[in-house]
Amino acid sequence: MTRDGVRLLVATDTGVTHAHFRDLPAYLRAGDLVVVNNSATMAAQVDGTLAGRGPVVVHAASRLDPMTWVVEVRTAPDAARAVLDLRPGEVVELADGVRLDLVAPHPRIDSSPTGRGNRLWRVRVVGPHLLEQHLQRHGRPIAYGYLDHRYPLAAYQTVFATRPGSAEMPSAARPFTPELVARLVAAGVGVTAVTLHAGVSSQEAGEAPATEWFEVPADTADLVTATRARGGRVVAVGTTVTRALESAVQADGTVHAVSGWTDRVVSRAAPPRVVDGLVTGWHDPDASHLLLVEAVAGPALAQRAYDAAVAGGYLWHEFGDAALLLPAHHRA
């Protein structure tokens, strides 16, 4: 099956339609704008040894500078759970003489909402080569627990992936194919890109999404503003795109070019201002994902979509089926 052969549930205020992802152009209009994430997935999982304690699995979450990273240390061999009793000064030894010196919890010492320990750590990379090079040589994609075998890194890349930096796949765009993009453009639907390097997603209950690096380029910012001025809809492909765009909105409602780190959390209390629709995969309704979906689609539409997906046997997770959520209202 081609990537665009997965099922697509289209949810609007007037009802739910069952289709396939290749049918996406039929549910958009000329003048709409589809915004995708061009971040590429890294081989971000690597084996190591926690000095004095034994084997661990390291998830490289994000790069702060060439020698400083944020990582998550998990139990070996299956990375089933985070190691939560780490201490500053401990060392994770990797292959080829590379080591990670634990500096401090990230983003701060009290960042665990449960008080059970800090999941993310800032580390200093020491050794003969950079961590990016080490991941290229020894890394593998972060594996999801529901998969029955490992897939190559290419399976975790979207057709838009040009800028390596995501620890986990920006998976909402996985069903797109070059042919589907060409059909969207031929139908008068614009397609443009932002970058947001997605970190690791294994948050504790109540833990806010980590800060992530993003960039909204000038041409994308101008297209978003112009699309809304003409009455077109801005359709974000995934929560990463939603977060990036909403981090670039100015006080007057326009979108400007910007890059840096964002801690924006889109929710009903802090709703989106420029995103009118959402393409998303079906994920377990954890707090941050569900809050963003409800913020874009509205709680009633989001609930109808999830109920229909469960009743219809839609496939969950990153390699599963997809949804297009199109609420009727536009935001100022």
PDB file of C-alpha atoms in Angstrom, residues 19-229:
ATOM      1  CA  ALA A  19     -12.225   8.403   2.770  1.00  0.00           C
ATOM      2  CA  HIS A  20      -8.592   7.682   1.951  1.00  0.00           C
ATOM      3  CA  PHE A  21      -5.710  10.079   2.312  1.00  0.00           C
ATOM      4  CA  ARG A  22      -5.276  10.272  -1.462  1.00  0.00           C
ATOM      5  CA  ASP A  23      -8.723  11.940  -1.498  1.00  0.00           C
ATOM      6  CA  LEU A  24      -7.476  14.933   0.514  1.00  0.00           C
ATOM      7  CA  PRO A  25      -7.738  17.451  -2.404  1.00  0.00           C
ATOM      8  CA  ALA A  26     -11.490  16.803  -2.606  1.00  0.00           C
ATOM      9  CA  TYR A  27     -11.989  18.202   0.900  1.00  0.00           C
ATOM     10  CA  LEU A  28      -9.979  21.394   0.477  1.00  0.00           C
ATOM     11  CA  ARG A  29     -10.708  24.460  -1.618  1.00  0.00           C
ATOM     12  CA  ALA A  30      -8.731  26.533  -4.065  1.00  0.00           C
ATOM     13  CA  GLY A  31      -7.169  29.297  -1.981  1.00  0.00           C
ATOM     14  CA  ASP A  32      -6.574  27.113   1.068  1.00  0.00           C
ATOM     15  CA  LEU A  33      -3.012  26.726   2.346  1.00  0.00           C
ATOM     16  CA  VAL A  34      -1.529  23.468   3.653  1.00  0.00           C
ATOM     17  CA  VAL A  35       1.464  24.007   5.957  1.00  0.00           C
ATOM     18  CA  VAL A  36       3.864  21.107   6.534  1.00  0.00           C
ATOM     19  CA  ASN A  37       6.910  20.469   8.719  1.00  0.00           C
ATOM     20  CA  ASN A  38      10.168  19.910   6.816  1.00  0.00           C
ATOM     21  CA  SER A  39      12.091  18.603   9.840  1.00  0.00           C
ATOM     22  CA  ALA A  40      13.771  15.251   9.205  1.00  0.00           C
ATOM     23  CA  THR A  41      13.902  12.482  11.793  1.00  0.00           C
ATOM     24  CA  MET A  42      17.253  11.620  13.362  1.00  0.00           C
ATOM     25  CA  ALA A  43      18.460   8.158  14.321  1.00  0.00           C
ATOM     26  CA  ALA A  44      18.063   9.413  17.883  1.00  0.00           C
ATOM     27  CA  GLN A  45      18.194   6.183  19.910  1.00  0.00           C
ATOM     28  CA  VAL A  46      21.603   4.833  20.901  1.00  0.00           C
ATOM     29  CA  ASP A  47      22.955   2.325  23.413  1.00  0.00           C
ATOM     30  CA  GLY A  48      25.181   3.365  26.301  1.00  0.00           C
ATOM     31  CA  THR A  49      26.417   2.446  29.748  1.00  0.00           C
ATOM     32  CA  LEU A  50      25.600   4.470  32.845  1.00  0.00           C
ATOM     33  CA  ALA A  51      28.925   4.445  34.669  1.00  0.00           C
ATOM     34  CA  GLY A  52      28.783   2.171  37.697  1.00  0.00           C
ATOM     35  CA  ARG A  53      25.215   1.118  37.008  1.00  0.00           C
ATOM     36  CA  GLY A  54      25.007  -0.749  33.709  1.00  0.00           C
ATOM     37  CA  PRO A  55      23.460  -0.605  30.224  1.00  0.00           C
ATOM     38  CA  VAL A  56      20.970   2.100  29.275  1.00  0.00           C
ATOM     39  CA  VAL A  57      19.310   3.430  26.133  1.00  0.00           C
ATOM     40  CA  VAL A  58      19.717   7.127  25.319  1.00  0.00           C
ATOM     41  CA  HIS A  59      17.164   9.192  23.406  1.00  0.00           C
ATOM     42  CA  ALA A  60      18.728  12.363  21.983  1.00  0.00           C
ATOM     43  CA  ALA A  61      15.892  14.870  22.338  1.00  0.00           C
ATOM     44  CA  SER A  62      17.341  18.154  21.074  1.00  0.00           C
ATOM     45  CA  ARG A  63      20.612  19.952  20.438  1.00  0.00           C
ATOM     46  CA  LEU A  64      21.209  23.160  22.374  1.00  0.00           C
ATOM     47  CA  ASP A  65      24.659  23.795  20.870  1.00  0.00           C
ATOM     48  CA  PRO A  66      27.253  21.519  19.229  1.00  0.00           C
ATOM     49  CA  MET A  67      28.496  20.197  22.577  1.00  0.00           C
ATOM     50  CA  THR A  68      25.306  20.439  24.662  1.00  0.00           C
ATOM     51  CA  TRP A  69      22.221  18.287  24.200  1.00  0.00           C
ATOM     52  CA  VAL A  70      19.010  17.420  25.993  1.00  0.00           C
ATOM     53  CA  VAL A  71      18.636  13.653  26.381  1.00  0.00           C
ATOM     54  CA  GLU A  72      16.369  11.121  28.006  1.00  0.00           C
ATOM     55  CA  VAL A  73      18.067   8.102  29.607  1.00  0.00           C
ATOM     56  CA  ARG A  74      15.917   4.954  29.545  1.00  0.00           C
ATOM     57  CA  THR A  75      16.221   1.385  30.739  1.00  0.00           C
ATOM     58  CA  ALA A  76      17.958  -1.224  28.585  1.00  0.00           C
ATOM     59  CA  PRO A  77      17.434  -3.149  26.440  1.00  0.00           C
ATOM     60  CA  ASP A  78      13.936  -2.078  25.399  1.00  0.00           C
ATOM     61  CA  ALA A  79      13.800   1.577  26.574  1.00  0.00           C
ATOM     62  CA  ALA A  80      10.602   0.691  28.423  1.00  0.00           C
ATOM     63  CA  ARG A  81      10.821   3.481  31.008  1.00  0.00           C
ATOM     64  CA  ALA A  82      12.859   6.536  31.890  1.00  0.00           C
ATOM     65  CA  VAL A  83      15.642   6.349  34.471  1.00  0.00           C
ATOM     66  CA  LEU A  84      14.452   8.884  37.033  1.00  0.00           C
ATOM     67  CA  ASP A  85      17.124   8.696  39.754  1.00  0.00           C
ATOM     68  CA  LEU A  86      19.969  10.325  37.813  1.00  0.00           C
ATOM     69  CA  ARG A  87      22.301  12.822  39.479  1.00  0.00           C
ATOM     70  CA  PRO A  88      24.456  15.682  38.181  1.00  0.00           C
ATOM     71  CA  GLY A  89      27.974  14.481  37.472  1.00  0.00           C
ATOM     72  CA  GLU A  90      26.989  10.987  36.380  1.00  0.00           C
ATOM     73  CA  VAL A  91      28.346   9.816  33.042  1.00  0.00           C
ATOM     74  CA  VAL A  92      26.825   7.828  30.189  1.00  0.00           C
ATOM     75  CA  GLU A  93      29.502   6.123  28.123  1.00  0.00           C
ATOM     76  CA  LEU A  94      28.801   5.569  24.418  1.00  0.00           C
ATOM     77  CA  ALA A  95      30.807   3.696  21.787  1.00  0.00           C
ATOM     78  CA  ASP A  96      33.975   5.109  20.175  1.00  0.00           C
ATOM     79  CA  GLY A  97      35.061   6.940  23.326  1.00  0.00           C
ATOM     80  CA  VAL A  98      32.136   9.368  23.373  1.00  0.00           C
ATOM     81  CA  ARG A  99      30.562  10.157  26.722  1.00  0.00           C
ATOM     82  CA  LEU A 100      27.685  12.253  27.994  1.00  0.00           C
ATOM     83  CA  ASP A 101      28.315  14.156  31.238  1.00  0.00           C
ATOM     84  CA  LEU A 102      25.046  14.879  33.047  1.00  0.00           C
ATOM     85  CA  VAL A 103      24.930  18.570  33.921  1.00  0.00           C
ATOM     86  CA  ALA A 104      21.426  19.364  35.197  1.00  0.00           C
ATOM     87  CA  PRO A 105      17.771  18.437  34.755  1.00  0.00           C
ATOM     88  CA  HIS A 106      16.036  20.113  31.816  1.00  0.00           C
ATOM     89  CA  PRO A 107      14.472  22.591  31.738  1.00  0.00           C
ATOM     90  CA  ARG A 108      14.920  22.924  35.512  1.00  0.00           C
ATOM     91  CA  ILE A 109      15.386  20.800  38.590  1.00  0.00           C
ATOM     92  CA  ASP A 110      11.693  20.819  39.550  1.00  0.00           C
ATOM     93  CA  SER A 111      10.331  20.064  36.073  1.00  0.00           C
ATOM     94  CA  SER A 112       8.834  16.685  37.049  1.00  0.00           C
ATOM     95  CA  PRO A 113       5.118  17.245  37.804  1.00  0.00           C
ATOM     96  CA  THR A 114       4.942  14.053  39.863  1.00  0.00           C
ATOM     97  CA  GLY A 115       8.124  14.632  41.842  1.00  0.00           C
ATOM     98  CA  ARG A 116       9.331  11.134  40.929  1.00  0.00           C
ATOM     99  CA  GLY A 117      12.473  12.390  39.192  1.00  0.00           C
ATOM    100  CA  ASN A 118      13.533  14.347  36.143  1.00  0.00           C
ATOM    101  CA  ARG A 119      13.029  12.705  32.753  1.00  0.00           C
ATOM    102  CA  LEU A 120      15.098  15.071  30.589  1.00  0.00           C
ATOM    103  CA  TRP A 121      18.705  16.065  31.267  1.00  0.00           C
ATOM    104  CA  ARG A 122      21.118  18.568  29.824  1.00  0.00           C
ATOM    105  CA  VAL A 123      24.395  16.829  28.995  1.00  0.00           C
ATOM    106  CA  ARG A 124      27.850  17.859  27.824  1.00  0.00           C
ATOM    107  CA  VAL A 125      29.209  15.784  24.942  1.00  0.00           C
ATOM    108  CA  VAL A 126      32.854  14.762  25.365  1.00  0.00           C
ATOM    109  CA  GLY A 127      34.835  12.700  22.890  1.00  0.00           C
ATOM    110  CA  PRO A 128      36.426  12.439  19.472  1.00  0.00           C
ATOM    111  CA  HIS A 129      33.342  13.458  17.489  1.00  0.00           C
ATOM    112  CA  LEU A 130      30.035  15.278  17.817  1.00  0.00           C
ATOM    113  CA  LEU A 131      26.872  13.543  18.933  1.00  0.00           C
ATOM    114  CA  GLU A 132      25.302  14.049  15.476  1.00  0.00           C
ATOM    115  CA  GLN A 133      28.139  12.023  13.982  1.00  0.00           C
ATOM    116  CA  HIS A 134      27.779   9.364  16.657  1.00  0.00           C
ATOM    117  CA  LEU A 135      24.056   9.035  15.931  1.00  0.00           C
ATOM    118  CA  GLN A 136      24.754   8.686  12.222  1.00  0.00           C
ATOM    119  CA  ARG A 137      27.166   5.833  12.938  1.00  0.00           C
ATOM    120  CA  HIS A 138      25.450   4.023  15.788  1.00  0.00           C
ATOM    121  CA  GLY A 139      21.942   5.415  16.160  1.00  0.00           C
ATOM    122  CA  ARG A 140      18.577   3.998  15.179  1.00  0.00           C
ATOM    123  CA  PRO A 141      15.111   5.545  15.085  1.00  0.00           C
ATOM    124  CA  ILE A 142      13.309   5.753  18.397  1.00  0.00           C
ATOM    125  CA  ALA A 143      11.096   2.661  18.342  1.00  0.00           C
ATOM    126  CA  TYR A 144       7.449   2.770  19.320  1.00  0.00           C
ATOM    127  CA  GLY A 145       6.249   0.078  21.690  1.00  0.00           C
ATOM    128  CA  TYR A 146       3.345  -1.076  19.498  1.00  0.00           C
ATOM    129  CA  LEU A 147       5.604  -2.020  16.543  1.00  0.00           C
ATOM    130  CA  ASP A 148       6.449  -5.692  16.129  1.00  0.00           C
ATOM    131  CA  HIS A 149       9.789  -5.048  14.418  1.00  0.00           C
ATOM    132  CA  ARG A 150      12.182  -2.231  13.617  1.00  0.00           C
ATOM    133  CA  TYR A 151      11.961  -0.171  10.451  1.00  0.00           C
ATOM    134  CA  PRO A 152      14.825   1.662   8.717  1.00  0.00           C
ATOM    135  CA  LEU A 153      15.251   5.392   9.196  1.00  0.00           C
ATOM    136  CA  ALA A 154      13.745   6.050   5.747  1.00  0.00           C
ATOM    137  CA  ALA A 155      10.394   4.761   7.013  1.00  0.00           C
ATOM    138  CA  TYR A 156      10.368   7.582   9.579  1.00  0.00           C
ATOM    139  CA  GLN A 157      10.941  10.363   7.037  1.00  0.00           C
ATOM    140  CA  THR A 158       8.178  12.347   5.371  1.00  0.00           C
ATOM    141  CA  VAL A 159       8.302  13.480   1.764  1.00  0.00           C
ATOM    142  CA  PHE A 160       9.037  17.005   3.058  1.00  0.00           C
ATOM    143  CA  ALA A 161      11.989  16.055   5.307  1.00  0.00           C
ATOM    144  CA  THR A 162      15.016  18.199   4.449  1.00  0.00           C
ATOM    145  CA  ARG A 163      16.319  19.538   7.793  1.00  0.00           C
ATOM    146  CA  PRO A 164      17.490  16.869  10.270  1.00  0.00           C
ATOM    147  CA  GLY A 165      16.672  17.560  13.904  1.00  0.00           C
ATOM    148  CA  SER A 166      13.554  15.718  15.101  1.00  0.00           C
ATOM    149  CA  ALA A 167      13.971  13.021  17.731  1.00  0.00           C
ATOM    150  CA  GLU A 168      10.642  11.538  16.681  1.00  0.00           C
ATOM    151  CA  MET A 169       8.888  11.669  13.322  1.00  0.00           C
ATOM    152  CA  PRO A 170       6.553  14.607  12.580  1.00  0.00           C
ATOM    153  CA  SER A 171       4.141  11.867  11.647  1.00  0.00           C
ATOM    154  CA  ALA A 172       1.064  13.760  10.463  1.00  0.00           C
ATOM    155  CA  ALA A 173       2.766  14.314   7.091  1.00  0.00           C
ATOM    156  CA  ARG A 174       3.769  10.684   6.570  1.00  0.00           C
ATOM    157  CA  PRO A 175       0.801   9.879   4.247  1.00  0.00           C
ATOM    158  CA  PHE A 176       1.744  12.612   1.763  1.00  0.00           C
ATOM    159  CA  THR A 177       3.336  11.570  -1.535  1.00  0.00           C
ATOM    160  CA  PRO A 178       4.866  13.721  -4.298  1.00  0.00           C
ATOM    161  CA  GLU A 179       1.899  12.857  -6.518  1.00  0.00           C
ATOM    162  CA  LEU A 180      -0.593  13.980  -3.874  1.00  0.00           C
ATOM    163  CA  VAL A 181       1.257  17.268  -3.382  1.00  0.00           C
ATOM    164  CA  ALA A 182       1.148  17.863  -7.146  1.00  0.00           C
ATOM    165  CA  ARG A 183      -2.612  17.247  -7.166  1.00  0.00           C
ATOM    166  CA  LEU A 184      -3.127  19.710  -4.316  1.00  0.00           C
ATOM    167  CA  VAL A 185      -1.197  22.404  -6.156  1.00  0.00           C
ATOM    168  CA  ALA A 186      -3.079  21.674  -9.397  1.00  0.00           C
ATOM    169  CA  ALA A 187      -6.338  22.159  -7.482  1.00  0.00           C
ATOM    170  CA  GLY A 188      -5.251  25.620  -6.337  1.00  0.00           C
ATOM    171  CA  VAL A 189      -4.277  24.609  -2.807  1.00  0.00           C
ATOM    172  CA  GLY A 190      -1.012  26.131  -1.622  1.00  0.00           C
ATOM    173  CA  VAL A 191       1.640  24.024   0.099  1.00  0.00           C
ATOM    174  CA  THR A 192       4.376  25.616   2.196  1.00  0.00           C
ATOM    175  CA  ALA A 193       6.688  24.605   5.034  1.00  0.00           C
ATOM    176  CA  VAL A 194       7.878  25.507   8.504  1.00  0.00           C
ATOM    177  CA  THR A 195      10.494  23.737  10.604  1.00  0.00           C
ATOM    178  CA  LEU A 196       9.949  22.420  14.115  1.00  0.00           C
ATOM    179  CA  HIS A 197      12.337  19.833  15.484  1.00  0.00           C
ATOM    180  CA  ALA A 198      10.134  17.512  17.524  1.00  0.00           C
ATOM    181  CA  GLY A 199      11.548  16.233  20.795  1.00  0.00           C
ATOM    182  CA  VAL A 200      10.734  13.013  22.627  1.00  0.00           C
ATOM    183  CA  SER A 201       7.057  12.564  23.363  1.00  0.00           C
ATOM    184  CA  SER A 202       7.076  10.363  26.482  1.00  0.00           C
ATOM    185  CA  GLN A 203       5.854  13.012  28.895  1.00  0.00           C
ATOM    186  CA  GLU A 204       4.736  12.287  32.410  1.00  0.00           C
ATOM    187  CA  ALA A 205       1.111  12.938  33.261  1.00  0.00           C
ATOM    188  CA  GLY A 206       0.715  16.682  33.705  1.00  0.00           C
ATOM    189  CA  GLU A 207       4.072  17.501  32.124  1.00  0.00           C
ATOM    190  CA  ALA A 208       3.959  20.380  29.638  1.00  0.00           C
ATOM    191  CA  PRO A 209       5.511  19.827  26.197  1.00  0.00           C
ATOM    192  CA  ALA A 210       9.211  20.627  26.196  1.00  0.00           C
ATOM    193  CA  THR A 211      10.557  23.675  24.430  1.00  0.00           C
ATOM    194  CA  GLU A 212      11.372  22.952  20.786  1.00  0.00           C
ATOM    195  CA  TRP A 213      13.372  24.760  18.118  1.00  0.00           C
ATOM    196  CA  PHE A 214      11.368  26.122  15.193  1.00  0.00           C
ATOM    197  CA  GLU A 215      11.557  28.427  12.211  1.00  0.00           C
ATOM    198  CA  VAL A 216       8.813  30.113  10.221  1.00  0.00           C
ATOM    199  CA  PRO A 217      10.464  31.565   7.085  1.00  0.00           C
ATOM    200  CA  ALA A 218       9.369  34.845   5.557  1.00  0.00           C
ATOM    201  CA  ASP A 219       7.708  33.303   2.503  1.00  0.00           C
ATOM    202  CA  THR A 220       5.584  31.004   4.659  1.00  0.00           C
ATOM    203  CA  ALA A 221       4.666  33.831   7.031  1.00  0.00           C
ATOM    204  CA  ASP A 222       3.554  35.984   4.093  1.00  0.00           C
ATOM    205  CA  LEU A 223       1.524  33.146   2.558  1.00  0.00           C
ATOM    206  CA  VAL A 224      -0.307  32.483   5.830  1.00  0.00           C
ATOM    207  CA  THR A 225      -1.187  36.146   6.289  1.00  0.00           C
ATOM    208  CA  ALA A 226      -2.263  36.527   2.649  1.00  0.00           C
ATOM    209  CA  THR A 227      -4.352  33.338   2.724  1.00  0.00           C
ATOM    210  CA  ARG A 228      -6.315  34.486   5.718  1.00  0.00           C
ATOM    211  CA  ALA A 229      -6.765  37.970   4.252  1.00  0.00           C
TER     212      ALA A 229
END
